[in-house]
Structure formats: C-alpha cells, structure tokens
Coordinates of C-alpha atoms and ligand atoms in Angstrom, one line a residue:
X1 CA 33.6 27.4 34.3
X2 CA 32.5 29.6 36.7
X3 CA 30.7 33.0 35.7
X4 CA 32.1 34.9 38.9
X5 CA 35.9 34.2 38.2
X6 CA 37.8 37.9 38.1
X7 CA 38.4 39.3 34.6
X8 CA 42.4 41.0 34.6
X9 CA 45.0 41.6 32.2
X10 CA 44.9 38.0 30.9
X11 CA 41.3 38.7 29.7
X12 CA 40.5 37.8 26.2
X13 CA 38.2 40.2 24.8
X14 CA 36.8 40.3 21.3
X15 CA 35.5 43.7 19.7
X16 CA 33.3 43.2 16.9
X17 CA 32.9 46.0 14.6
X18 CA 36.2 48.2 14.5
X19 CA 34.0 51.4 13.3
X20 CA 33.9 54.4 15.5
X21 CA 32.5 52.5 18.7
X22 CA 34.2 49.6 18.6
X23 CA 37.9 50.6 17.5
X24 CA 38.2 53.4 20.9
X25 CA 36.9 50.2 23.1
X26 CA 39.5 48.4 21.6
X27 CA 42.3 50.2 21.7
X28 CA 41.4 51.3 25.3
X29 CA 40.9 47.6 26.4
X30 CA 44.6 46.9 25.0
X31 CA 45.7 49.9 27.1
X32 CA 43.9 48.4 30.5
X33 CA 46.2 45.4 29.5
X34 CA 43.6 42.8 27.6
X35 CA 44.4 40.9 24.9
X36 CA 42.2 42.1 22.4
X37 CA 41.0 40.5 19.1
X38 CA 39.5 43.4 16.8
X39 CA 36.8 41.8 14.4
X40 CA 35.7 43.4 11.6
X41 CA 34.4 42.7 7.9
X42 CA 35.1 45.7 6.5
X43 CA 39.0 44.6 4.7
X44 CA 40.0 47.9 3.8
X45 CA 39.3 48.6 7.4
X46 CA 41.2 45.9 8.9
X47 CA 44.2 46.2 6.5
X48 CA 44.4 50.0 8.0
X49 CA 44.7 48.5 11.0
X50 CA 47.2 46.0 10.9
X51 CA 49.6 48.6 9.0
X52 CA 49.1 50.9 11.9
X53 CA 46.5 53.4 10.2
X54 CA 43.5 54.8 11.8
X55 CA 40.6 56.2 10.5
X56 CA 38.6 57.3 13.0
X57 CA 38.6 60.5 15.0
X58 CA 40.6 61.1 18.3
X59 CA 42.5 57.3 17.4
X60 CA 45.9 58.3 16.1
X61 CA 48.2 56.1 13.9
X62 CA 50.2 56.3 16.8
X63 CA 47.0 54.2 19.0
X64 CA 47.0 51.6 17.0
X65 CA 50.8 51.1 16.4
X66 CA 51.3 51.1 19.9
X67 CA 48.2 48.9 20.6
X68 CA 50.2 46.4 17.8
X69 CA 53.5 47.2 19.3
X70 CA 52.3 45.2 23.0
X71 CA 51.0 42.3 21.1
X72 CA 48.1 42.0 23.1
X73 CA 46.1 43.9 19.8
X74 CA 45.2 41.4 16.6
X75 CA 42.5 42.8 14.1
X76 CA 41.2 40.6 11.7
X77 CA 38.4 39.5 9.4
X78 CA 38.3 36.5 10.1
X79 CA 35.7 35.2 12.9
X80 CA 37.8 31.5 13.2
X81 CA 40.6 33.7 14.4
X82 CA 39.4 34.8 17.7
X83 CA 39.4 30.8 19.6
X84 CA 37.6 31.4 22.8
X85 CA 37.1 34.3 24.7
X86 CA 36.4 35.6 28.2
X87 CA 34.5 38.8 27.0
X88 CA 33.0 39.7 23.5
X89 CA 31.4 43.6 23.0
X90 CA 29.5 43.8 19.9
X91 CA 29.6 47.2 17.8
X92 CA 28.0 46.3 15.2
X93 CA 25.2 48.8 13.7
X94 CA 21.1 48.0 13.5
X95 CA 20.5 50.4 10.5
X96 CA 17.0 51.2 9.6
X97 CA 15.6 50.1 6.6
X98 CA 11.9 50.8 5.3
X99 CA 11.4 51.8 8.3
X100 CA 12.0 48.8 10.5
X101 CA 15.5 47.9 11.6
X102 CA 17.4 45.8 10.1
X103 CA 19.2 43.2 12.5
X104 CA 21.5 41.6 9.4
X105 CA 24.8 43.1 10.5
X106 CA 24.2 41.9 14.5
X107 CA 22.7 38.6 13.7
X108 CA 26.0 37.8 11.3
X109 CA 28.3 39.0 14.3
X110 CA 26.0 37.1 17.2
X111 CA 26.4 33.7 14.9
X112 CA 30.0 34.8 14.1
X113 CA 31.0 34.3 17.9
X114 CA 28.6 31.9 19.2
X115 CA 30.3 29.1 18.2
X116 CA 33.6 29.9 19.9
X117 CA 31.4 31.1 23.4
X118 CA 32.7 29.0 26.7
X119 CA 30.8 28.6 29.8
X120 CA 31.9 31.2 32.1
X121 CA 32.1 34.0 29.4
X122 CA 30.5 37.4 29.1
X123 CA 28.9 39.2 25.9
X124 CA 27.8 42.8 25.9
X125 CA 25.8 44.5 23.2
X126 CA 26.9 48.1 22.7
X127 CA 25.0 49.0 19.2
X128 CA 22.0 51.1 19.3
X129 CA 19.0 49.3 19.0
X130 CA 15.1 48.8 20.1
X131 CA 14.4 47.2 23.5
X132 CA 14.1 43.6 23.4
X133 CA 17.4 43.4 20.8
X134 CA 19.3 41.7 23.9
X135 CA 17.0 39.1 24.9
X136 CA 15.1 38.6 21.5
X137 CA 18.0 38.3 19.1
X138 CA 21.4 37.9 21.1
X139 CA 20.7 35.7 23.3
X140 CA 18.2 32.9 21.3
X141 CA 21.6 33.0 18.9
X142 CA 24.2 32.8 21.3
X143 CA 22.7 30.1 22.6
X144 CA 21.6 28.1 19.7
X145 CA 25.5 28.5 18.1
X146 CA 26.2 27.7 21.4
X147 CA 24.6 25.0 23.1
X148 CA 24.8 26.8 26.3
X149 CA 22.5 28.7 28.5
X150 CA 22.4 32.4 28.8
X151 CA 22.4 33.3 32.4
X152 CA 23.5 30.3 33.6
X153 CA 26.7 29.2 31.4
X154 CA 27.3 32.5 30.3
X155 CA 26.8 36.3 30.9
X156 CA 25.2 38.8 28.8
X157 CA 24.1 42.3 28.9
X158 CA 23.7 45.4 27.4
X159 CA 25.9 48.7 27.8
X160 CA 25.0 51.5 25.4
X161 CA 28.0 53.2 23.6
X162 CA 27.7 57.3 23.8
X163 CA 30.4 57.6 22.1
X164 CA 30.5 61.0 19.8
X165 CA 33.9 60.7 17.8
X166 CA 35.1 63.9 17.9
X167 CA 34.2 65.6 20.9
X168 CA 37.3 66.7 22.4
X169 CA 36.0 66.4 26.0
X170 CA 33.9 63.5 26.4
X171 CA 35.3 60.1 25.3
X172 CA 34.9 56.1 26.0
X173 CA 36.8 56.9 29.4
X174 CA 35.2 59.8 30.8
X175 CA 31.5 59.4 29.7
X176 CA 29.9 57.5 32.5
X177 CA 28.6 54.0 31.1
X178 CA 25.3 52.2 32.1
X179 CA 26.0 48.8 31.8
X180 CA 22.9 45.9 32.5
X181 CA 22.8 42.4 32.3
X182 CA 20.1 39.3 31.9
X183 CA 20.5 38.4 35.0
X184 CA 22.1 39.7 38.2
X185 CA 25.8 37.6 37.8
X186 CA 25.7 39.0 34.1
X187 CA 25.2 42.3 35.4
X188 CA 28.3 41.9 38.2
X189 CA 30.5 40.8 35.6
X190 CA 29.5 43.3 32.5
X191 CA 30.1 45.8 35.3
X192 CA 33.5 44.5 36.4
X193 CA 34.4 44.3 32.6
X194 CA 33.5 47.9 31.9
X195 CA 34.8 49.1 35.6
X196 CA 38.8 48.6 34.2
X197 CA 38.1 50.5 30.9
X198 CA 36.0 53.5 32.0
X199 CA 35.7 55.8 35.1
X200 CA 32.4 55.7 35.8
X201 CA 29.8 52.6 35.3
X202 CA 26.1 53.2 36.3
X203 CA 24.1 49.7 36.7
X204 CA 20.4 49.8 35.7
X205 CA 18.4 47.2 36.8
X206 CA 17.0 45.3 33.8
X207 CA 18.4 45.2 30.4
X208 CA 15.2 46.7 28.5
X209 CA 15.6 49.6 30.9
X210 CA 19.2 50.1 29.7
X211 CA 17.8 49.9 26.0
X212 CA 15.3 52.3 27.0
X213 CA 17.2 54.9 28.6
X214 CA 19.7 54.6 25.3
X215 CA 16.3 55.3 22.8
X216 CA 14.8 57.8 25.2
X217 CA 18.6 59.6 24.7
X218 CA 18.8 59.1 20.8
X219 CA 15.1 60.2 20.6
X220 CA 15.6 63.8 23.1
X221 CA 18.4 64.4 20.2
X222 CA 16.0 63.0 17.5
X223 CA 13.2 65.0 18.0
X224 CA 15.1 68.4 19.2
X225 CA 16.5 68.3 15.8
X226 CA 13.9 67.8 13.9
X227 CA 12.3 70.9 16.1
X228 CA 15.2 73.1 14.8
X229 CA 14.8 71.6 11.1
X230 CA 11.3 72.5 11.5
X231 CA 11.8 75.9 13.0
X232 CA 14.4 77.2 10.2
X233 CA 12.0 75.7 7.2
X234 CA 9.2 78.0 9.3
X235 CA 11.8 80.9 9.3
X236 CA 12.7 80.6 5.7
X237 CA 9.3 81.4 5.0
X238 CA 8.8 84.1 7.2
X239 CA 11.8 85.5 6.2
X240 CA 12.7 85.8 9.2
X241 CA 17.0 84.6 10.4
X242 CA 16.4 81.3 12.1
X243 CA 20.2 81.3 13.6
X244 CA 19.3 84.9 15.1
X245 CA 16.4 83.6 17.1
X246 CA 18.2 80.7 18.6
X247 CA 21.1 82.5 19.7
X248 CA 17.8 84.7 21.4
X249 CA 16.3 81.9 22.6
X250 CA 19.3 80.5 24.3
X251 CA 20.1 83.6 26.6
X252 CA 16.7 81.9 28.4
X253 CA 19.0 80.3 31.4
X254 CA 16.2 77.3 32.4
X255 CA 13.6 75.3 30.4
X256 CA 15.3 75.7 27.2
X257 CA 18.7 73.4 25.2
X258 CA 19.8 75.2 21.6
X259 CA 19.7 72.4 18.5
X260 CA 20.5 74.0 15.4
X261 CA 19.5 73.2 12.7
X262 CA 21.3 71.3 9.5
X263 CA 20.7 68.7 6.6
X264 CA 19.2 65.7 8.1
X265 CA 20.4 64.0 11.1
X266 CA 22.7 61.3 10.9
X267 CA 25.1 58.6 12.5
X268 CA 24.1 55.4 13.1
X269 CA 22.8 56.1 16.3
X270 CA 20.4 58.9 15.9
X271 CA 18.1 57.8 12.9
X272 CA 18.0 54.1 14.4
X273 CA 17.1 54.4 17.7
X274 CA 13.9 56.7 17.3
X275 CA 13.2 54.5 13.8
X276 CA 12.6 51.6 15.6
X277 CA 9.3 52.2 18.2
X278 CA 7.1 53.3 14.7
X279 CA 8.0 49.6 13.9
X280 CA 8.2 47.7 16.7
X281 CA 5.0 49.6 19.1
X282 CA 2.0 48.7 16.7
X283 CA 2.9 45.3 17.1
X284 CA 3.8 45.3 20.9
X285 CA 2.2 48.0 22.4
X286 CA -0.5 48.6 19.9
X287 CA 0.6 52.2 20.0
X288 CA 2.0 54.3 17.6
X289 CA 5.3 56.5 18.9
X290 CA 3.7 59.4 16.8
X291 CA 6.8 62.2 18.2
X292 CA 9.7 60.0 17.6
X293 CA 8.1 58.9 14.1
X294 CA 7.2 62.8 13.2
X295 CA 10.7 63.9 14.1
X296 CA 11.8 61.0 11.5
X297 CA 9.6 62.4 9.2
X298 CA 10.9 65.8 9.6
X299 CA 14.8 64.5 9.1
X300 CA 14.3 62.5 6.7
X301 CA 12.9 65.7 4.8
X302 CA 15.5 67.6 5.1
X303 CA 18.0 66.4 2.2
X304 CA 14.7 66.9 -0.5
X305 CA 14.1 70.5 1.5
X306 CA 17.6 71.1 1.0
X307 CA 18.2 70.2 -3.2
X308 CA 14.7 72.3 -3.8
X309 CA 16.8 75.4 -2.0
X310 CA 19.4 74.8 -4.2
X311 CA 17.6 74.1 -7.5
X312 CA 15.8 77.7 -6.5
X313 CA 19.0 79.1 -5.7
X314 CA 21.1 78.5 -9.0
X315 CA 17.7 79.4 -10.7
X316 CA 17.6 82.4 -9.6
X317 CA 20.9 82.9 -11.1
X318 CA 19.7 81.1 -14.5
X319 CA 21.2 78.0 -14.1
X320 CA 19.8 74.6 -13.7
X321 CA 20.7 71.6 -11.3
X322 CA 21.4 69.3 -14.0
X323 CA 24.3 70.0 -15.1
X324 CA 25.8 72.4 -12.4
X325 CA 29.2 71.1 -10.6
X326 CA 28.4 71.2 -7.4
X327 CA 30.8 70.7 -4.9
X328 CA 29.9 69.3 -0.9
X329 CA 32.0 70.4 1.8
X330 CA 32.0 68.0 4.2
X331 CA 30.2 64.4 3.7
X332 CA 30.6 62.8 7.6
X333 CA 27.2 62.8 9.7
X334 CA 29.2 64.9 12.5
X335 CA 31.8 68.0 12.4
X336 CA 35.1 66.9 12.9
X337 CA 34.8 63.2 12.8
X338 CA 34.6 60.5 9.6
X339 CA 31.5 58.9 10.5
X340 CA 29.6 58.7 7.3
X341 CA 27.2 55.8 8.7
X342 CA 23.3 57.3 7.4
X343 CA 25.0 60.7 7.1
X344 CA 22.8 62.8 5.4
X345 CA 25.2 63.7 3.0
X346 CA 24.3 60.5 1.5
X347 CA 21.1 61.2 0.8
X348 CA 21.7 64.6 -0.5
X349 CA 24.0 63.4 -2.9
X350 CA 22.1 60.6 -4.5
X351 CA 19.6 63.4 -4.7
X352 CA 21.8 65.6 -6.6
X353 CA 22.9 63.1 -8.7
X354 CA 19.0 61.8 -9.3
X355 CA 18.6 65.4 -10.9
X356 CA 22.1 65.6 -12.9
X357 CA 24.1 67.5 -10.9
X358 CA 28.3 66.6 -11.0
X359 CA 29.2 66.2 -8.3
X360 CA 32.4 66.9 -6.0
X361 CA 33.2 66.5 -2.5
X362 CA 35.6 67.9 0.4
X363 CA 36.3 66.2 3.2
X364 CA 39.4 64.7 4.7
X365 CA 38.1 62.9 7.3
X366 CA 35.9 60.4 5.9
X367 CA 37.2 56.9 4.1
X368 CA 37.2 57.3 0.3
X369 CA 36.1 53.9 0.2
X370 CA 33.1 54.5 2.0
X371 CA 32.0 57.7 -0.3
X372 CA 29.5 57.7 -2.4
X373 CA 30.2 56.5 -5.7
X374 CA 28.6 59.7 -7.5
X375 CA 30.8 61.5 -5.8
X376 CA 34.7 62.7 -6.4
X377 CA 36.7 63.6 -3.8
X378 CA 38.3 66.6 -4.8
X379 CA 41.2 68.8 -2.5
X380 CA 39.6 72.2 -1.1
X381 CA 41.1 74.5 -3.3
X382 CA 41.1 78.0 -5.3
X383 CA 40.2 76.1 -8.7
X384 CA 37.3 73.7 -7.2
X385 CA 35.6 76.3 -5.5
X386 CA 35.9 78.7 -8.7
X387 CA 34.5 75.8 -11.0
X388 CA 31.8 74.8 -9.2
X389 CA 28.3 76.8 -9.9
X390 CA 27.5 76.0 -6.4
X391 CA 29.3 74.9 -3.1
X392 CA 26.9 73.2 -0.2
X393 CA 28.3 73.6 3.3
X394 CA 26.8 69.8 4.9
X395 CA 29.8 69.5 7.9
X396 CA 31.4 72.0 9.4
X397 CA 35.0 70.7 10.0
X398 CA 36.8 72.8 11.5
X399 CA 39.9 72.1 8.9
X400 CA 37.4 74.1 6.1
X401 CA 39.2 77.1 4.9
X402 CA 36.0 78.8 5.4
X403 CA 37.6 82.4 4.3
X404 CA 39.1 80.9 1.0
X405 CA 35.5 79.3 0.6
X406 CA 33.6 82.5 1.3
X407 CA 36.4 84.6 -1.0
X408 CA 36.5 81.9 -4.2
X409 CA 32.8 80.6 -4.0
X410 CA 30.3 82.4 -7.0
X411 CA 26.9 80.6 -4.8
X412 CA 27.5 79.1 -0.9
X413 CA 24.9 77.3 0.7
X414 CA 25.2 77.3 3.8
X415 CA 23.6 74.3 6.2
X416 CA 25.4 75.3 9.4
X417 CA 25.9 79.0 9.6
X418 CA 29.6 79.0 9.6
X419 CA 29.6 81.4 6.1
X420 CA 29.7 85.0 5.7
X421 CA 29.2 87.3 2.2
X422 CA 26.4 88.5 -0.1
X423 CA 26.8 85.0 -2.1
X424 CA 25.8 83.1 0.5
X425 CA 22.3 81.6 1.2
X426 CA 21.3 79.7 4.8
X427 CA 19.6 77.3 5.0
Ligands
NAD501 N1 29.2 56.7 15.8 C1 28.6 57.1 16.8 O1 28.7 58.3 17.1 C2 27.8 56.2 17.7 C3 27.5 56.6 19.0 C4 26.9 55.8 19.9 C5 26.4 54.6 19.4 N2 26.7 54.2 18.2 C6 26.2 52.9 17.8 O2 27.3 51.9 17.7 C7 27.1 51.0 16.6 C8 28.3 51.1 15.7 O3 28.4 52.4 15.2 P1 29.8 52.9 14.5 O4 29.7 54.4 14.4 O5 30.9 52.3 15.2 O6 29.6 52.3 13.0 P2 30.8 52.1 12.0 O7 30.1 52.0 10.6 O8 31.8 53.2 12.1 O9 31.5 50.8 12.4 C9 30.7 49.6 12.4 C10 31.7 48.5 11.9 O10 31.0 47.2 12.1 C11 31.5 46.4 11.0 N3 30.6 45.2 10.8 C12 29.4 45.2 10.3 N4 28.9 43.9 10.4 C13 29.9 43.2 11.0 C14 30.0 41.8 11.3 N5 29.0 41.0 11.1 N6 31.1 41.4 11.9 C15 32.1 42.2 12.1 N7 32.1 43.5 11.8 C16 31.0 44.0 11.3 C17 31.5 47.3 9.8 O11 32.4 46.8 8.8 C18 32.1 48.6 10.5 O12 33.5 48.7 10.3 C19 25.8 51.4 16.0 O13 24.7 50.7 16.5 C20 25.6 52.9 16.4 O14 24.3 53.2 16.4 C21 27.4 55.0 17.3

C-alpha cells in the first residue's frame, strides 16, 4: 500500500501508553474523528478508562465518556486487540536506570505493534529519549516483527511530546509540535498525521535533530533547576532568603529566566533526557556531557539534602526521624497534575522510611495505586496535621488548604515557598 495515501476520519490510530502523554493524544485524536485504540498495560489504568474515569490532569471523566460515547475510542490491554493500523504514536517512558536508560518499556511496546504493522502505515515515537532511540531501537524492531522496510513500506518518525499536564494554557493543541521522520515521505505523512490534531507543526529536517532539540529542551530545564537547587543549598548556608533574591533577580528584564528551587526534579521527561548523554557520549562521542551530568548530580541530591533538613529540624526540637509521623503534602513530580513518574517524592519517601519515619501523604491527584507503598494516603485535615511531628510541603497544589496547614502544623517544611508562620522552615 502506498505511503502517500491521505490519513482522515477513517484513520486507525493506536496510542500506546495512556499516561499523561498518550491519554490527551488520544482523546484529542477521537475528537479530530479517528478511530482510536488506547494501549496500555497498566489494568487499573485501562479499567478507569473503559468505566469513563480519568486520572490525568485537564482530561475530565466527561473526555473520556464522550470519547467512549462516539465509538470511535477502545482502550485496552491487550496488544492482539488493535488488528492493523494506519498510524501508531508510542508514549511509552525511557526511565533512567543506573544511570543509563532503560529502553524495556519502548522495546515491549515497539514488539507489541510490529507484528500487526501494514505497508503504507506510519509510527511516531513521542517518549523522551537519547538521539538515535528512533533509528537504533524502533526501527531494527519494527522491522524485524515486521518483515517490512522502514522508509520504504512504512513511515516513521519522531515528534516530541511537550506536554506539561496541568498547565492551564498550553496543551497538546496549542503547543506547536516538531514532528521528523526517517525519511522525507515519513516526514510528509507524520506531518499530515499531527497537522489534524494540533495547530501548529514545525518539521525539522532529520530525526536525531528532532531528538536533539527535545534533550537540549529537557536539559535548559535540567540544568536551570539544578542552578536554583544549588543556589538555595548556597543560601541556606549563608543565611541568607534564597526566594528573596530570585524574586531580585527576576526584575533583570533580559539575560535572565527565574527557576526556583524545590525537592529534586521529576517527571519522566526531565531526569531522562539529560540522563542519557553521561551514558551514551563516552561511548559515541568520547566525551563526557559534564553540565547535563552535574545538574543530575545536583537533583538527584536534593531528596538526601532535604531528609538531613528535616532530621536537623525536629532535632532541634528534641525529636528524632525515626519514629516521627510525618506527613507529605503533595507526592506528584508537578503542581496541580498526578504525574508521579520519577517524582521526587519517591525518593524522599523511601528516604524517610530508610530512617523510620511513619509516614503519611496528601494528595488527591495522584493514583493510590501508583503511591508508594510506605506511604498512607491520608485526607488533609485538622487531626493529620495536628498528629504529625512534622508536615513537608513537596507539591504545591493549589487545592492545599495552605491556611489550615500553616494554623494546625507544630513544624512545616516548606520546599516551594507557599507557607507562612514562625513554625515554618524553607528549604
Ligand atoms: N508527563 C510529562 O509531563 C511529559 C512531558 C513530555 C514528555 N513526556 C514523555 O512522554 C513519555 C510518557 O510519559 P507519561 O508522563 O505519559 O508517563 P505515564 O507514566 O503517565 O504513562 C506512561 C504509560 O505507559 C504505559 N506503558 C508502559 N509500558 C507499556 C507498554 N509496553 N505497552 C503499553 N503501555 C505501556 C504505562 O502503564 C503508563 O500508563 C515519557 O517518555 C516522558 O518522558 C512526559
């Protein structure tokens, strides 16, 4: 079949990964008028789903019922489900692990659909990842599961999501998309796939530069955190108010962008991304990527900075860590959003509960299947905030009763700056 044939509302698409990229793609792909199978492993996930629930941030219940209601929406498990396809966007994460990415979840999704890929189809890789992820892993797969030649038979590039659930003004529609493809039909048709769903698509010329552009993006983020981490550790010491100087530093109207400062940096996205060139450059390049691999170092610190605050904190007030209730306000890697993918909350918790702490948790927007088991999830109220020795502000929802917390709470620590009151301590 030919790979220049028109993609419209008899499209089939398949989403792999219904998490916080792939489930807005989705549902927006339905809405466009595909007929869209949504993929996903996670069961809890994909039962939400078919009853009509969402779970991710600025996707009501009344998306996906609507999305079910046209008939045009099926999300399953189940990768013999989806038959053949015209298009396939895979949203599947590349955690890092040990420092080198891990490629299990994208290698089980790549052989998932290969086997069901028809000449004349398109695959786009969305997931955050190193350059070379396209050509190195997807495509070798798709072919081998295939039979089929990328480039010829089929299409494939890669379009970066930059999505960030939550943010009220920029979403999968507005946010302009780059989209790139292997070869230059593959880029005409990821484009025309893209050009019904968004507003604005932006081609790039080679895939690897669409890759790149994605990790210089991650790592601008990456390492400007890791600056303000740096900065406030710097500050603490000096004794001198870290939040104070920013908001200085920001009335500067050229050559300088406010990051503030917070527990570790998380999402998917953000710790893969600048993860990957400490791996993958000594090996290519012969050539270590010694900012994006400091301002990992400097992240990934932040959690163990944070429990020795804490630790100083309630000993200041004779009490000791193990033992102490604490209780976590907020667990997801962003304000306002569920995303607990390599949220630091995560590690601050196994931290906690490495040194005895008990540990509670308020948050309404993440998953309770996807908390941590040392944790309880616990309602924000009079009772928890009185019981707890300490309460640690890690996300900044904006559905916190901050007033009630900042009234009730006998020691706040305070990760964001949103407290007030002589019992609370900044980070
Ligand atoms: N969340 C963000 O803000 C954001 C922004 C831009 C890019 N990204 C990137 O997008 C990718 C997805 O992130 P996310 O936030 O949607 O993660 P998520 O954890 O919310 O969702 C990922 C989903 O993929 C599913 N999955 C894993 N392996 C699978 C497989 N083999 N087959 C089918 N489903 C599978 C998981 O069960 C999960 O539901 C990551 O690479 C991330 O870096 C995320």
């Amino acid at each position: 079949m030919s790979r220049d044939r028109q993609l419209t509302e008899h499209t089939r698409l398949v989403v792999v990964g219904q998490g916080h990229v792939g489930l807005p793609v989705a549902m927006r792909a339905v809405s466009a008028g595909y007929c869209v199978v949504g993929l996903d492993v996670d069961a809890v996930r994909v039962w939400s789903l078919k009853a009509g629930r969402s779970y991710v941030d600025g996707i009501g219940d009344v998306d996906v019922c609507q999305a079910l209601a046209t008939g045009r929406y099926r999300p399953t498990v189940c990768y013999d489900e989806i038959e053949t396809f015209d298009a396939a966007i895979i949203t599947v994460p590349v955690p890092v692990r040990n420092s080198a990415p891990d490629f299990g979840f994208l290698e089980s999704a790549v052989e998932g659909i290969a086997p069901q890929l028809r000449a004349g189809a398109t695959v786009v890789l969305e997931s955050a990842c190193y350059p070379g992820t396209t050509e190195e892993i997807v495509v070798p797969l798709l072919e081998k599961g295939s039979g089929l030649a990328a480039g010829t038979d089929f299409s494939v590039g890669y379009s970066p999501s930059r999505a960030r659930p939550g943010n009220p003004k920029w979403t999968f529609e507005n946010t302009p998309k780059l989209v790139s493809g292997v070869d230059d039909q593959s880029l005409v048709t990821v484009r025309a796939l893209y050009d019904i769903l968004v507003d604005k698509t932006v081609p790039v010329e080679t895939v690897r530069e669409a890759e790149l552009a994605k990790l210089l993006e991650d790592t601008f983020e990456h390492v400007n955190l890791a600056l303000a981490n740096e900065m406030a550790m710097f500050a603490h010491q000096l004794d001198v108010d870290v939040w104070k100087a920013i908001d200085a530093a920001t009335t500067k109207p050229f050559g300088f962008l406010a990051f503030q400062p917070g527990p570790g940096v998380g999402g998917h996205c953000l710790p893969v991304g600048p993860g990957c060139p400490p791996w993958r450059a000594p090996r290519l390049a012969e050539r270590d990527f010694r900012l994006a691999g400091l301002a990992n170092d400097l992240n990934e610190h932040m959690p163990d900075y944070l429990v020795e605050r804490l630790a100083a904190a309630l000993e200041a007030r004779q009490k000791d860590l193990s033992g102490s209730v604490i209780t976590l306000l907020g667990l997801a890697a962003e304000a306002n959003t569920g995303d607990i993918g390599e949220s630091p909350a995560l590690r601050v918790s196994a931290l906690l509960a490495e040194r005895g702490a008990v540990l509670r948790a308020v948050d309404s927007h993440v998953e309770p299947h996807r908390c941590p088991a040392a944790v309880k999830l616990v309602e924000l109220s009079e009772s928890c905030l009185r019981q707890a020795d300490a309460v640690v502000l890690l996300t900044d929802h904006d559905d916190i009763d901050y007033e009630l917390v900042e009234r009730e709470s006998q020691l706040a620590f305070d990760t964001r700056h949103r407290l007030r009151g002589s019992q609370v301590e900044y980070l």
